[in-house]
Every structure is written in C-alpha cells, then in structure tokens.
PDB file of C-alpha atoms in Angstrom:
ATOM      1  CA  UNK A   1      91.169 145.449  40.028  1.00 46.00           C
ATOM      2  CA  UNK A   2      94.321 143.814  41.311  1.00 43.00           C
ATOM      3  CA  UNK A   3      96.312 141.412  39.145  1.00 38.00           C
ATOM      4  CA  UNK A   4      94.718 138.179  40.340  1.00 39.00           C
ATOM      5  CA  UNK A   5      91.248 139.553  39.690  1.00 42.00           C
ATOM      6  CA  UNK A   6      92.238 140.722  36.196  1.00 41.00           C
ATOM      7  CA  UNK A   7      93.636 137.279  35.488  1.00 37.00           C
ATOM      8  CA  UNK A   8      90.507 135.589  36.807  1.00 44.00           C
ATOM      9  CA  UNK A   9      88.279 137.727  34.594  1.00 42.00           C
ATOM     10  CA  UNK A  10      90.476 137.007  31.574  1.00 42.00           C
ATOM     11  CA  UNK A  11      90.401 133.272  32.232  1.00 40.00           C
ATOM     12  CA  UNK A  12      86.650 133.301  32.621  1.00 45.00           C
ATOM     13  CA  UNK A  13      86.150 135.218  29.388  1.00 43.00           C
ATOM     14  CA  UNK A  14      88.475 132.801  27.622  1.00 44.00           C
ATOM     15  CA  UNK A  15      86.362 129.975  29.020  1.00 47.00           C
ATOM     16  CA  UNK A  16      83.350 131.148  27.076  1.00 45.00           C
ATOM     17  CA  UNK A  17      84.160 128.708  24.320  1.00 42.00           C
ATOM     18  CA  UNK A  18      81.307 127.618  22.125  1.00 40.00           C
ATOM     19  CA  UNK A  19      80.904 124.281  20.473  1.00 40.00           C
ATOM     20  CA  UNK A  20      78.614 125.186  17.586  1.00 39.00           C
ATOM     21  CA  UNK A  21      78.238 122.426  15.057  1.00 39.00           C
ATOM     22  CA  UNK A  22      76.828 122.509  11.553  1.00 38.00           C
ATOM     23  CA  UNK A  23      73.083 122.098  11.197  1.00 39.00           C
ATOM     24  CA  UNK A  24      72.457 119.910   8.208  1.00 40.00           C
ATOM     25  CA  UNK A  25      69.048 119.078   6.848  1.00 40.00           C
ATOM     26  CA  UNK A  26      67.606 115.935   5.293  1.00 39.00           C
ATOM     27  CA  UNK A  27      65.114 117.669   3.019  1.00 36.00           C
ATOM     28  CA  UNK A  28      62.173 116.444   5.076  1.00 33.00           C
ATOM     29  CA  UNK A  29      62.322 118.878   7.966  1.00 35.00           C
ATOM     30  CA  UNK A  30      59.257 120.757   9.082  1.00 38.00           C
ATOM     31  CA  UNK A  31      58.659 124.291   7.907  1.00 38.00           C
ATOM     32  CA  UNK A  32      60.172 127.139   9.870  1.00 39.00           C
ATOM     33  CA  UNK A  33      58.412 127.884  13.129  1.00 45.00           C
ATOM     34  CA  UNK A  34      55.642 130.405  12.850  1.00 52.00           C
ATOM     35  CA  UNK A  35      56.805 133.978  13.383  1.00 58.00           C
ATOM     36  CA  UNK A  36      55.423 135.636  16.462  1.00 71.00           C
ATOM     37  CA  UNK A  37      55.551 132.485  18.545  1.00 91.00           C
ATOM     38  CA  UNK A  38      56.053 132.779  22.308  1.00 96.00           C
ATOM     39  CA  UNK A  39      58.619 130.436  23.824  1.00 97.00           C
ATOM     40  CA  UNK A  40      58.266 129.568  27.508  1.00 98.00           C
ATOM     41  CA  UNK A  41      61.751 129.315  29.014  1.00 98.00           C
ATOM     42  CA  UNK A  42      62.448 128.040  32.511  1.00 98.00           C
ATOM     43  CA  UNK A  43      65.420 129.410  34.422  1.00 97.00           C
ATOM     44  CA  UNK A  44      66.641 129.897  37.963  1.00 95.00           C
ATOM     45  CA  UNK A  45      67.044 133.649  38.357  1.00 94.00           C
ATOM     46  CA  UNK A  46      69.853 133.653  40.914  1.00 90.00           C
ATOM     47  CA  UNK A  47      73.229 133.126  39.244  1.00 90.00           C
ATOM     48  CA  UNK A  48      74.964 136.385  38.310  1.00 91.00           C
ATOM     49  CA  UNK A  49      76.276 137.240  35.818  1.00 91.00           C
ATOM     50  CA  UNK A  50      74.413 134.528  33.893  1.00 95.00           C
ATOM     51  CA  UNK A  51      70.989 135.606  35.131  1.00 94.00           C
ATOM     52  CA  UNK A  52      69.641 137.483  38.122  1.00 94.00           C
ATOM     53  CA  UNK A  53      67.026 140.038  39.143  1.00 94.00           C
ATOM     54  CA  UNK A  54      68.461 143.562  39.176  1.00 93.00           C
ATOM     55  CA  UNK A  55      67.619 146.525  41.396  1.00 92.00           C
ATOM     56  CA  UNK A  56      64.700 147.386  39.107  1.00 94.00           C
ATOM     57  CA  UNK A  57      63.218 143.886  39.449  1.00 95.00           C
ATOM     58  CA  UNK A  58      64.189 142.996  35.870  1.00 96.00           C
ATOM     59  CA  UNK A  59      65.610 139.618  34.893  1.00 97.00           C
ATOM     60  CA  UNK A  60      69.010 140.315  33.365  1.00 97.00           C
ATOM     61  CA  UNK A  61      72.252 138.516  32.568  1.00 95.00           C
ATOM     62  CA  UNK A  62      74.271 136.827  29.855  1.00 96.00           C
ATOM     63  CA  UNK A  63      71.872 133.934  29.308  1.00 97.00           C
ATOM     64  CA  UNK A  64      68.883 136.277  29.324  1.00 98.00           C
ATOM     65  CA  UNK A  65      70.391 138.440  26.577  1.00 98.00           C
ATOM     66  CA  UNK A  66      71.541 135.343  24.695  1.00 98.00           C
ATOM     67  CA  UNK A  67      68.098 133.757  24.632  1.00 98.00           C
ATOM     68  CA  UNK A  68      66.344 137.018  23.810  1.00 98.00           C
ATOM     69  CA  UNK A  69      68.653 137.462  20.813  1.00 98.00           C
ATOM     70  CA  UNK A  70      67.962 133.893  19.691  1.00 98.00           C
ATOM     71  CA  UNK A  71      64.274 134.706  19.931  1.00 97.00           C
ATOM     72  CA  UNK A  72      64.719 137.884  17.907  1.00 97.00           C
ATOM     73  CA  UNK A  73      66.516 135.999  15.148  1.00 97.00           C
ATOM     74  CA  UNK A  74      63.836 133.339  14.965  1.00 96.00           C
ATOM     75  CA  UNK A  75      60.811 135.603  15.342  1.00 95.00           C
ATOM     76  CA  UNK A  76      59.907 134.397  18.825  1.00 96.00           C
ATOM     77  CA  UNK A  77      59.220 136.233  22.077  1.00 96.00           C
ATOM     78  CA  UNK A  78      60.776 134.699  25.200  1.00 97.00           C
ATOM     79  CA  UNK A  79      58.617 134.299  28.297  1.00 98.00           C
ATOM     80  CA  UNK A  80      60.861 133.471  31.258  1.00 98.00           C
ATOM     81  CA  UNK A  81      59.622 131.394  34.197  1.00 97.00           C
ATOM     82  CA  UNK A  82      61.652 131.330  37.400  1.00 96.00           C
ATOM     83  CA  UNK A  83      61.943 127.969  39.183  1.00 95.00           C
ATOM     84  CA  UNK A  84      64.474 126.004  41.250  1.00 93.00           C
ATOM     85  CA  UNK A  85      67.452 124.650  39.325  1.00 93.00           C
ATOM     86  CA  UNK A  86      66.672 121.020  40.152  1.00 92.00           C
ATOM     87  CA  UNK A  87      63.226 121.368  38.518  1.00 96.00           C
ATOM     88  CA  UNK A  88      64.355 122.810  35.192  1.00 97.00           C
ATOM     89  CA  UNK A  89      64.838 119.578  33.269  1.00 97.00           C
ATOM     90  CA  UNK A  90      61.651 118.010  34.587  1.00 97.00           C
ATOM     91  CA  UNK A  91      59.748 121.085  33.424  1.00 98.00           C
ATOM     92  CA  UNK A  92      61.133 120.618  29.911  1.00 98.00           C
ATOM     93  CA  UNK A  93      60.557 116.864  29.829  1.00 97.00           C
ATOM     94  CA  UNK A  94      57.011 117.361  31.131  1.00 97.00           C
ATOM     95  CA  UNK A  95      56.383 120.051  28.467  1.00 96.00           C
ATOM     96  CA  UNK A  96      55.503 122.695  31.033  1.00 98.00           C
ATOM     97  CA  UNK A  97      57.957 124.900  29.146  1.00 98.00           C
ATOM     98  CA  UNK A  98      59.564 124.845  25.704  1.00 98.00           C
ATOM     99  CA  UNK A  99      63.118 125.060  26.985  1.00 98.00           C
ATOM    100  CA  UNK A 100      65.345 125.690  29.977  1.00 98.00           C
ATOM    101  CA  UNK A 101      68.488 127.757  30.255  1.00 98.00           C
ATOM    102  CA  UNK A 102      70.495 128.064  33.442  1.00 95.00           C
ATOM    103  CA  UNK A 103      74.170 127.055  33.194  1.00 93.00           C
ATOM    104  CA  UNK A 104      72.946 123.504  32.587  1.00 96.00           C
ATOM    105  CA  UNK A 105      75.830 121.110  31.994  1.00 94.00           C
ATOM    106  CA  UNK A 106      75.302 118.498  29.298  1.00 96.00           C
ATOM    107  CA  UNK A 107      75.685 114.987  30.744  1.00 95.00           C
ATOM    108  CA  UNK A 108      74.790 111.534  29.464  1.00 95.00           C
ATOM    109  CA  UNK A 109      72.349 111.115  32.333  1.00 95.00           C
ATOM    110  CA  UNK A 110      70.546 114.350  31.504  1.00 96.00           C
ATOM    111  CA  UNK A 111      70.438 113.441  27.820  1.00 97.00           C
ATOM    112  CA  UNK A 112      68.200 110.538  28.756  1.00 97.00           C
ATOM    113  CA  UNK A 113      65.579 113.064  29.826  1.00 97.00           C
ATOM    114  CA  UNK A 114      65.927 115.979  27.399  1.00 98.00           C
ATOM    115  CA  UNK A 115      67.636 117.060  24.207  1.00 98.00           C
ATOM    116  CA  UNK A 116      70.264 119.799  24.190  1.00 98.00           C
ATOM    117  CA  UNK A 117      71.165 122.584  21.802  1.00 98.00           C
ATOM    118  CA  UNK A 118      74.759 123.046  20.732  1.00 98.00           C
ATOM    119  CA  UNK A 119      76.890 124.344  23.587  1.00 96.00           C
ATOM    120  CA  UNK A 120      77.112 128.100  24.163  1.00 96.00           C
ATOM    121  CA  UNK A 121      79.637 128.117  27.032  1.00 94.00           C
ATOM    122  CA  UNK A 122      82.473 125.936  28.331  1.00 90.00           C
ATOM    123  CA  UNK A 123      83.121 126.115  32.063  1.00 85.00           C
ATOM    124  CA  UNK A 124      86.826 126.414  32.837  1.00 84.00           C
ATOM    125  CA  UNK A 125      86.561 125.033  36.363  1.00 89.00           C
ATOM    126  CA  UNK A 126      84.839 124.869  39.737  1.00 93.00           C
ATOM    127  CA  UNK A 127      85.969 127.242  42.460  1.00 95.00           C
ATOM    128  CA  UNK A 128      86.561 126.217  46.062  1.00 98.00           C
ATOM    129  CA  UNK A 129      85.762 128.969  48.561  1.00 98.00           C
ATOM    130  CA  UNK A 130      86.405 129.147  52.303  1.00 98.00           C
ATOM    131  CA  UNK A 131      85.643 131.692  54.987  1.00 97.00           C
ATOM    132  CA  UNK A 132      88.392 134.289  55.112  1.00 96.00           C
ATOM    133  CA  UNK A 133      91.087 133.168  57.534  1.00 95.00           C
ATOM    134  CA  UNK A 134      90.095 129.488  57.498  1.00 97.00           C
ATOM    135  CA  UNK A 135      92.396 126.712  56.218  1.00 95.00           C
ATOM    136  CA  UNK A 136      92.369 126.438  52.420  1.00 96.00           C
ATOM    137  CA  UNK A 137      90.871 123.557  50.477  1.00 97.00           C
ATOM    138  CA  UNK A 138      93.052 123.431  47.384  1.00 96.00           C
ATOM    139  CA  UNK A 139      91.692 120.655  45.200  1.00 96.00           C
ATOM    140  CA  UNK A 140      89.038 117.993  44.704  1.00 95.00           C
ATOM    141  CA  UNK A 141      90.807 115.396  46.855  1.00 96.00           C
ATOM    142  CA  UNK A 142      90.860 117.760  49.847  1.00 97.00           C
ATOM    143  CA  UNK A 143      87.045 117.727  49.946  1.00 97.00           C
ATOM    144  CA  UNK A 144      87.328 114.375  51.724  1.00 97.00           C
ATOM    145  CA  UNK A 145      86.206 114.636  55.330  1.00 97.00           C
ATOM    146  CA  UNK A 146      84.976 118.217  54.901  1.00 97.00           C
ATOM    147  CA  UNK A 147      81.512 119.729  55.251  1.00 98.00           C
ATOM    148  CA  UNK A 148      80.838 120.926  51.708  1.00 98.00           C
ATOM    149  CA  UNK A 149      78.178 123.422  50.613  1.00 98.00           C
ATOM    150  CA  UNK A 150      77.074 122.804  47.021  1.00 96.00           C
ATOM    151  CA  UNK A 151      74.211 123.690  44.727  1.00 93.00           C
ATOM    152  CA  UNK A 152      71.381 121.181  44.768  1.00 93.00           C
ATOM    153  CA  UNK A 153      71.171 119.055  41.618  1.00 91.00           C
ATOM    154  CA  UNK A 154      74.365 120.474  40.106  1.00 91.00           C
ATOM    155  CA  UNK A 155      77.285 118.627  38.546  1.00 90.00           C
ATOM    156  CA  UNK A 156      79.546 120.291  41.134  1.00 92.00           C
ATOM    157  CA  UNK A 157      77.460 118.702  43.888  1.00 94.00           C
ATOM    158  CA  UNK A 158      77.940 115.316  42.228  1.00 93.00           C
ATOM    159  CA  UNK A 159      81.699 115.870  42.004  1.00 92.00           C
ATOM    160  CA  UNK A 160      81.829 116.748  45.702  1.00 95.00           C
ATOM    161  CA  UNK A 161      79.802 113.686  46.725  1.00 95.00           C
ATOM    162  CA  UNK A 162      82.320 111.426  44.977  1.00 94.00           C
ATOM    163  CA  UNK A 163      85.138 112.622  47.257  1.00 95.00           C
ATOM    164  CA  UNK A 164      83.822 111.098  50.502  1.00 95.00           C
ATOM    165  CA  UNK A 165      83.042 114.381  52.288  1.00 97.00           C
ATOM    166  CA  UNK A 166      81.928 114.428  55.894  1.00 97.00           C
ATOM    167  CA  UNK A 167      78.665 116.052  54.824  1.00 98.00           C
ATOM    168  CA  UNK A 168      77.109 117.717  51.791  1.00 97.00           C
ATOM    169  CA  UNK A 169      74.889 120.705  52.494  1.00 97.00           C
ATOM    170  CA  UNK A 170      72.729 121.112  49.391  1.00 96.00           C
ATOM    171  CA  UNK A 171      71.663 124.689  48.671  1.00 94.00           C
ATOM    172  CA  UNK A 172      69.097 126.049  46.227  1.00 91.00           C
ATOM    173  CA  UNK A 173      71.168 129.126  45.314  1.00 89.00           C
ATOM    174  CA  UNK A 174      74.839 130.068  45.274  1.00 90.00           C
ATOM    175  CA  UNK A 175      74.015 132.964  47.585  1.00 92.00           C
ATOM    176  CA  UNK A 176      73.043 130.366  50.202  1.00 94.00           C
ATOM    177  CA  UNK A 177      76.457 128.715  49.809  1.00 96.00           C
ATOM    178  CA  UNK A 178      78.227 131.987  50.511  1.00 96.00           C
ATOM    179  CA  UNK A 179      76.070 132.611  53.586  1.00 96.00           C
ATOM    180  CA  UNK A 180      76.727 129.091  54.901  1.00 96.00           C
ATOM    181  CA  UNK A 181      80.480 129.671  54.641  1.00 97.00           C
ATOM    182  CA  UNK A 182      80.286 133.031  56.381  1.00 96.00           C
ATOM    183  CA  UNK A 183      78.223 131.512  59.200  1.00 96.00           C
ATOM    184  CA  UNK A 184      80.702 128.669  59.688  1.00 96.00           C
ATOM    185  CA  UNK A 185      78.175 125.997  58.710  1.00 97.00           C
ATOM    186  CA  UNK A 186      80.442 124.582  55.990  1.00 97.00           C
ATOM    187  CA  UNK A 187      84.200 124.146  55.626  1.00 98.00           C
ATOM    188  CA  UNK A 188      84.213 124.791  51.899  1.00 98.00           C
ATOM    189  CA  UNK A 189      81.814 125.839  49.170  1.00 97.00           C
ATOM    190  CA  UNK A 190      81.993 124.658  45.579  1.00 97.00           C
ATOM    191  CA  UNK A 191      80.656 126.869  42.781  1.00 93.00           C
ATOM    192  CA  UNK A 192      81.135 127.582  39.106  1.00 87.00           C
ATOM    193  CA  UNK A 193      84.057 129.907  38.393  1.00 86.00           C
ATOM    194  CA  UNK A 194      81.748 132.734  37.323  1.00 82.00           C
ATOM    195  CA  UNK A 195      79.688 132.668  40.516  1.00 86.00           C
ATOM    196  CA  UNK A 196      82.810 132.787  42.674  1.00 91.00           C
ATOM    197  CA  UNK A 197      84.411 135.625  40.732  1.00 89.00           C
ATOM    198  CA  UNK A 198      81.220 137.686  40.724  1.00 89.00           C
ATOM    199  CA  UNK A 199      80.764 137.267  44.473  1.00 92.00           C
ATOM    200  CA  UNK A 200      84.383 138.189  45.239  1.00 92.00           C
ATOM    201  CA  UNK A 201      84.219 141.219  42.952  1.00 90.00           C
ATOM    202  CA  UNK A 202      81.000 142.450  44.582  1.00 89.00           C
ATOM    203  CA  UNK A 203      82.027 142.584  48.219  1.00 90.00           C
ATOM    204  CA  UNK A 204      82.597 138.903  48.972  1.00 93.00           C
ATOM    205  CA  UNK A 205      86.389 139.204  49.087  1.00 93.00           C
ATOM    206  CA  UNK A 206      86.124 140.809  52.534  1.00 95.00           C
ATOM    207  CA  UNK A 207      84.489 137.641  53.909  1.00 96.00           C
ATOM    208  CA  UNK A 208      85.551 134.778  51.628  1.00 97.00           C
ATOM    209  CA  UNK A 209      88.713 133.509  49.967  1.00 97.00           C
ATOM    210  CA  UNK A 210      89.232 131.585  46.750  1.00 96.00           C
ATOM    211  CA  UNK A 211      91.331 128.679  48.024  1.00 96.00           C
ATOM    212  CA  UNK A 212      91.421 126.226  45.134  1.00 96.00           C
ATOM    213  CA  UNK A 213      89.974 125.059  41.837  1.00 93.00           C
ATOM    214  CA  UNK A 214      88.778 121.876  40.187  1.00 94.00           C
ATOM    215  CA  UNK A 215      89.491 121.830  36.431  1.00 91.00           C
ATOM    216  CA  UNK A 216      86.615 120.833  34.184  1.00 89.00           C
ATOM    217  CA  UNK A 217      85.385 121.267  30.643  1.00 83.00           C
ATOM    218  CA  UNK A 218      81.656 121.154  31.278  1.00 89.00           C
ATOM    219  CA  UNK A 219      79.575 122.513  28.420  1.00 93.00           C
ATOM    220  CA  UNK A 220      76.422 124.552  29.013  1.00 95.00           C
ATOM    221  CA  UNK A 221      73.526 124.172  26.580  1.00 98.00           C
ATOM    222  CA  UNK A 222      69.814 124.911  26.294  1.00 98.00           C
ATOM    223  CA  UNK A 223      67.603 122.004  27.361  1.00 98.00           C
ATOM    224  CA  UNK A 224      64.809 121.117  24.931  1.00 98.00           C
ATOM    225  CA  UNK A 225      62.117 118.515  24.522  1.00 97.00           C
ATOM    226  CA  UNK A 226      63.182 115.456  22.581  1.00 97.00           C
ATOM    227  CA  UNK A 227      59.915 115.755  20.671  1.00 96.00           C
ATOM    228  CA  UNK A 228      60.748 119.090  19.032  1.00 95.00           C
ATOM    229  CA  UNK A 229      63.739 118.706  16.683  1.00 96.00           C
ATOM    230  CA  UNK A 230      62.648 121.752  14.682  1.00 96.00           C
ATOM    231  CA  UNK A 231      63.071 123.997  17.713  1.00 97.00           C
ATOM    232  CA  UNK A 232      66.553 122.584  18.282  1.00 97.00           C
ATOM    233  CA  UNK A 233      67.451 123.252  14.640  1.00 97.00           C
ATOM    234  CA  UNK A 234      66.310 126.878  14.781  1.00 97.00           C
ATOM    235  CA  UNK A 235      68.123 127.566  18.049  1.00 98.00           C
ATOM    236  CA  UNK A 236      71.355 126.038  16.755  1.00 98.00           C
ATOM    237  CA  UNK A 237      71.161 128.083  13.567  1.00 98.00           C
ATOM    238  CA  UNK A 238      70.604 131.276  15.561  1.00 98.00           C
ATOM    239  CA  UNK A 239      73.518 130.448  17.885  1.00 97.00           C
ATOM    240  CA  UNK A 240      75.819 129.842  14.939  1.00 97.00           C
ATOM    241  CA  UNK A 241      74.860 133.135  13.323  1.00 98.00           C
ATOM    242  CA  UNK A 242      75.617 134.929  16.604  1.00 97.00           C
ATOM    243  CA  UNK A 243      79.077 133.354  16.655  1.00 95.00           C
ATOM    244  CA  UNK A 244      79.704 134.287  13.049  1.00 96.00           C
ATOM    245  CA  UNK A 245      78.699 137.947  13.269  1.00 96.00           C
ATOM    246  CA  UNK A 246      80.354 138.768  16.610  1.00 96.00           C
ATOM    247  CA  UNK A 247      77.175 139.157  18.663  1.00 97.00           C
ATOM    248  CA  UNK A 248      78.181 136.355  21.024  1.00 96.00           C
ATOM    249  CA  UNK A 249      81.574 137.956  21.697  1.00 95.00           C
ATOM    250  CA  UNK A 250      79.897 141.261  22.496  1.00 96.00           C
ATOM    251  CA  UNK A 251      77.551 139.644  25.015  1.00 96.00           C
ATOM    252  CA  UNK A 252      80.414 137.708  26.620  1.00 92.00           C
ATOM    253  CA  UNK A 253      82.458 140.884  27.015  1.00 91.00           C
ATOM    254  CA  UNK A 254      79.493 142.769  28.444  1.00 92.00           C
ATOM    255  CA  UNK A 255      78.574 140.212  31.105  1.00 91.00           C
ATOM    256  CA  UNK A 256      81.873 138.441  31.882  1.00 86.00           C
ATOM    257  CA  UNK A 257      84.067 141.509  31.950  1.00 79.00           C
ATOM    258  CA  UNK A 258      82.242 144.830  32.118  1.00 71.00           C
ATOM    259  CA  UNK A 259      79.313 143.777  34.319  1.00 67.00           C
ATOM    260  CA  UNK A 260      81.165 141.122  36.303  1.00 57.00           C
ATOM    261  CA  UNK A 261      83.857 143.569  37.358  1.00 54.00           C
ATOM    262  CA  UNK A 262      81.679 146.703  37.542  1.00 57.00           C
ATOM    263  CA  UNK A 263      83.983 148.239  34.957  1.00 41.00           C
ATOM    264  CA  UNK A 264      82.675 151.143  32.904  1.00 36.00           C
TER     265      UNK A 264
END
C-alpha cells in the first residue's frame, strides 16, 4: 500500500472507538435469557468490510463476527436475515426480528422507534468520491448544486440533503453509488469512510478518487425492541466483556486492516 492508503487504514482502525457503558441492575431484572435461544437479526448484506456475501456465498464481515461472538457469550444462535437498509428499524419495531445490525447510526429520531445497545463503533467521517479525472468535491458545503449519490435512508443522505444539492440520487447499496459515479450519473458520491476505503483498495482507485471528507462522530449500535430491556442488558454485557478481554480489538484488526487491505 502507498502512504495515503496506510494512513487511511490507520485512521479507520483508530475510528473503531467503542462507547461501552456500565450495566447496572436494580435487583428486579428478569432472569438471564434461556440458553440455546435463536436470535433473528436483520442486516443489509452489502457493506464490506462490515458485512457482505463472500465468494462462497457466506455472510461475513466485522459486524457478523461481532454479533456471532455476542451470541456465543450469551448462549444464543444468530439467524441473519438480509433486507434493505431502510427497512431494518421497521423490522425491529414491528418485532419481525429481535435486532438489527448494519452500521446503524444512533440518532434521536431513530430512538423514537427502537432502543439501541451501547455503541460498538464510532465513524470518523464521510468520504466524498468522484469519478477519476473529474473536479473534486472537498467538503460538505461543496455539495450545493451537485448531483449527489447517497445511500437511501442513511444519515449521510440526510447530511447531503441539507446542503441544497441539485439532486439526490438515493441508492440501496454503496456498490450502486460507485457505479453511478463511474457512469457519470452523479457528480459526487457520499459514503462511510470504511466503504470508500474498501472500494479503493479493491480496484476502485482506477476509476474513482477520494476528493474530500465530512468529519463526524456518528456512533453505530445494535437496534433492539424497546420492549426487551433484558436483551439489551445481555448484549451490552457481552460487548463490554469483548472490550475487556481484547476480542473486539482482534476483530477490528482482522476486518479493518487485514481484510480491508488484503494484507496477509
């Protein structure tokens, strides 16, 4: 990797900051969840290195390993269900699934619909991508008057809409954003830093350029039903134990450095 790519990987790994809080009890909490339980987890399987379908048709990624380890520590098996990102929270609120994981940013608006676990990742920023050779878009203000490709239902889409763009092209997957840029259908694409880095490291740098960033401190967390505080308690306790014993750091290194950069 060249220097800028090494720096980008290092920044992204440093961004994996967790916000685990203590999990106190009031003496009246329900008994621990029954061992052997199956948890239905909704996700959108198209956001490497967080989660994606590999060449063997297996769902893999940082969030997949993270949730499987939480399940192992709490005696639960995880059953993943793939669905569009903008349906994840509704699936949780409607109790179609027990939880949703998918780089979901905690916002006050979303907290009206679902509960959230403690944060397991802090996003360091949004990346602005352009087709190679096109004029750069360096910051949030320069989105004004541009045709912007963004992920449907995402906080990055909301940030772009607030800048008076010429048009927002809402995409279901980040891969669609990259294709729109390459085809000249959008002036700029806005993605999470991890999605941009992964795409550039895996062949995208020949077609796309990282032209700017938008700083943020969005926190990702697992979405849960408001009616199941015991599940939230068990997940938070498992997350904290992973932070304490180094398991989280190992997963972050695996997916945000080794896998993201194809480094053996």
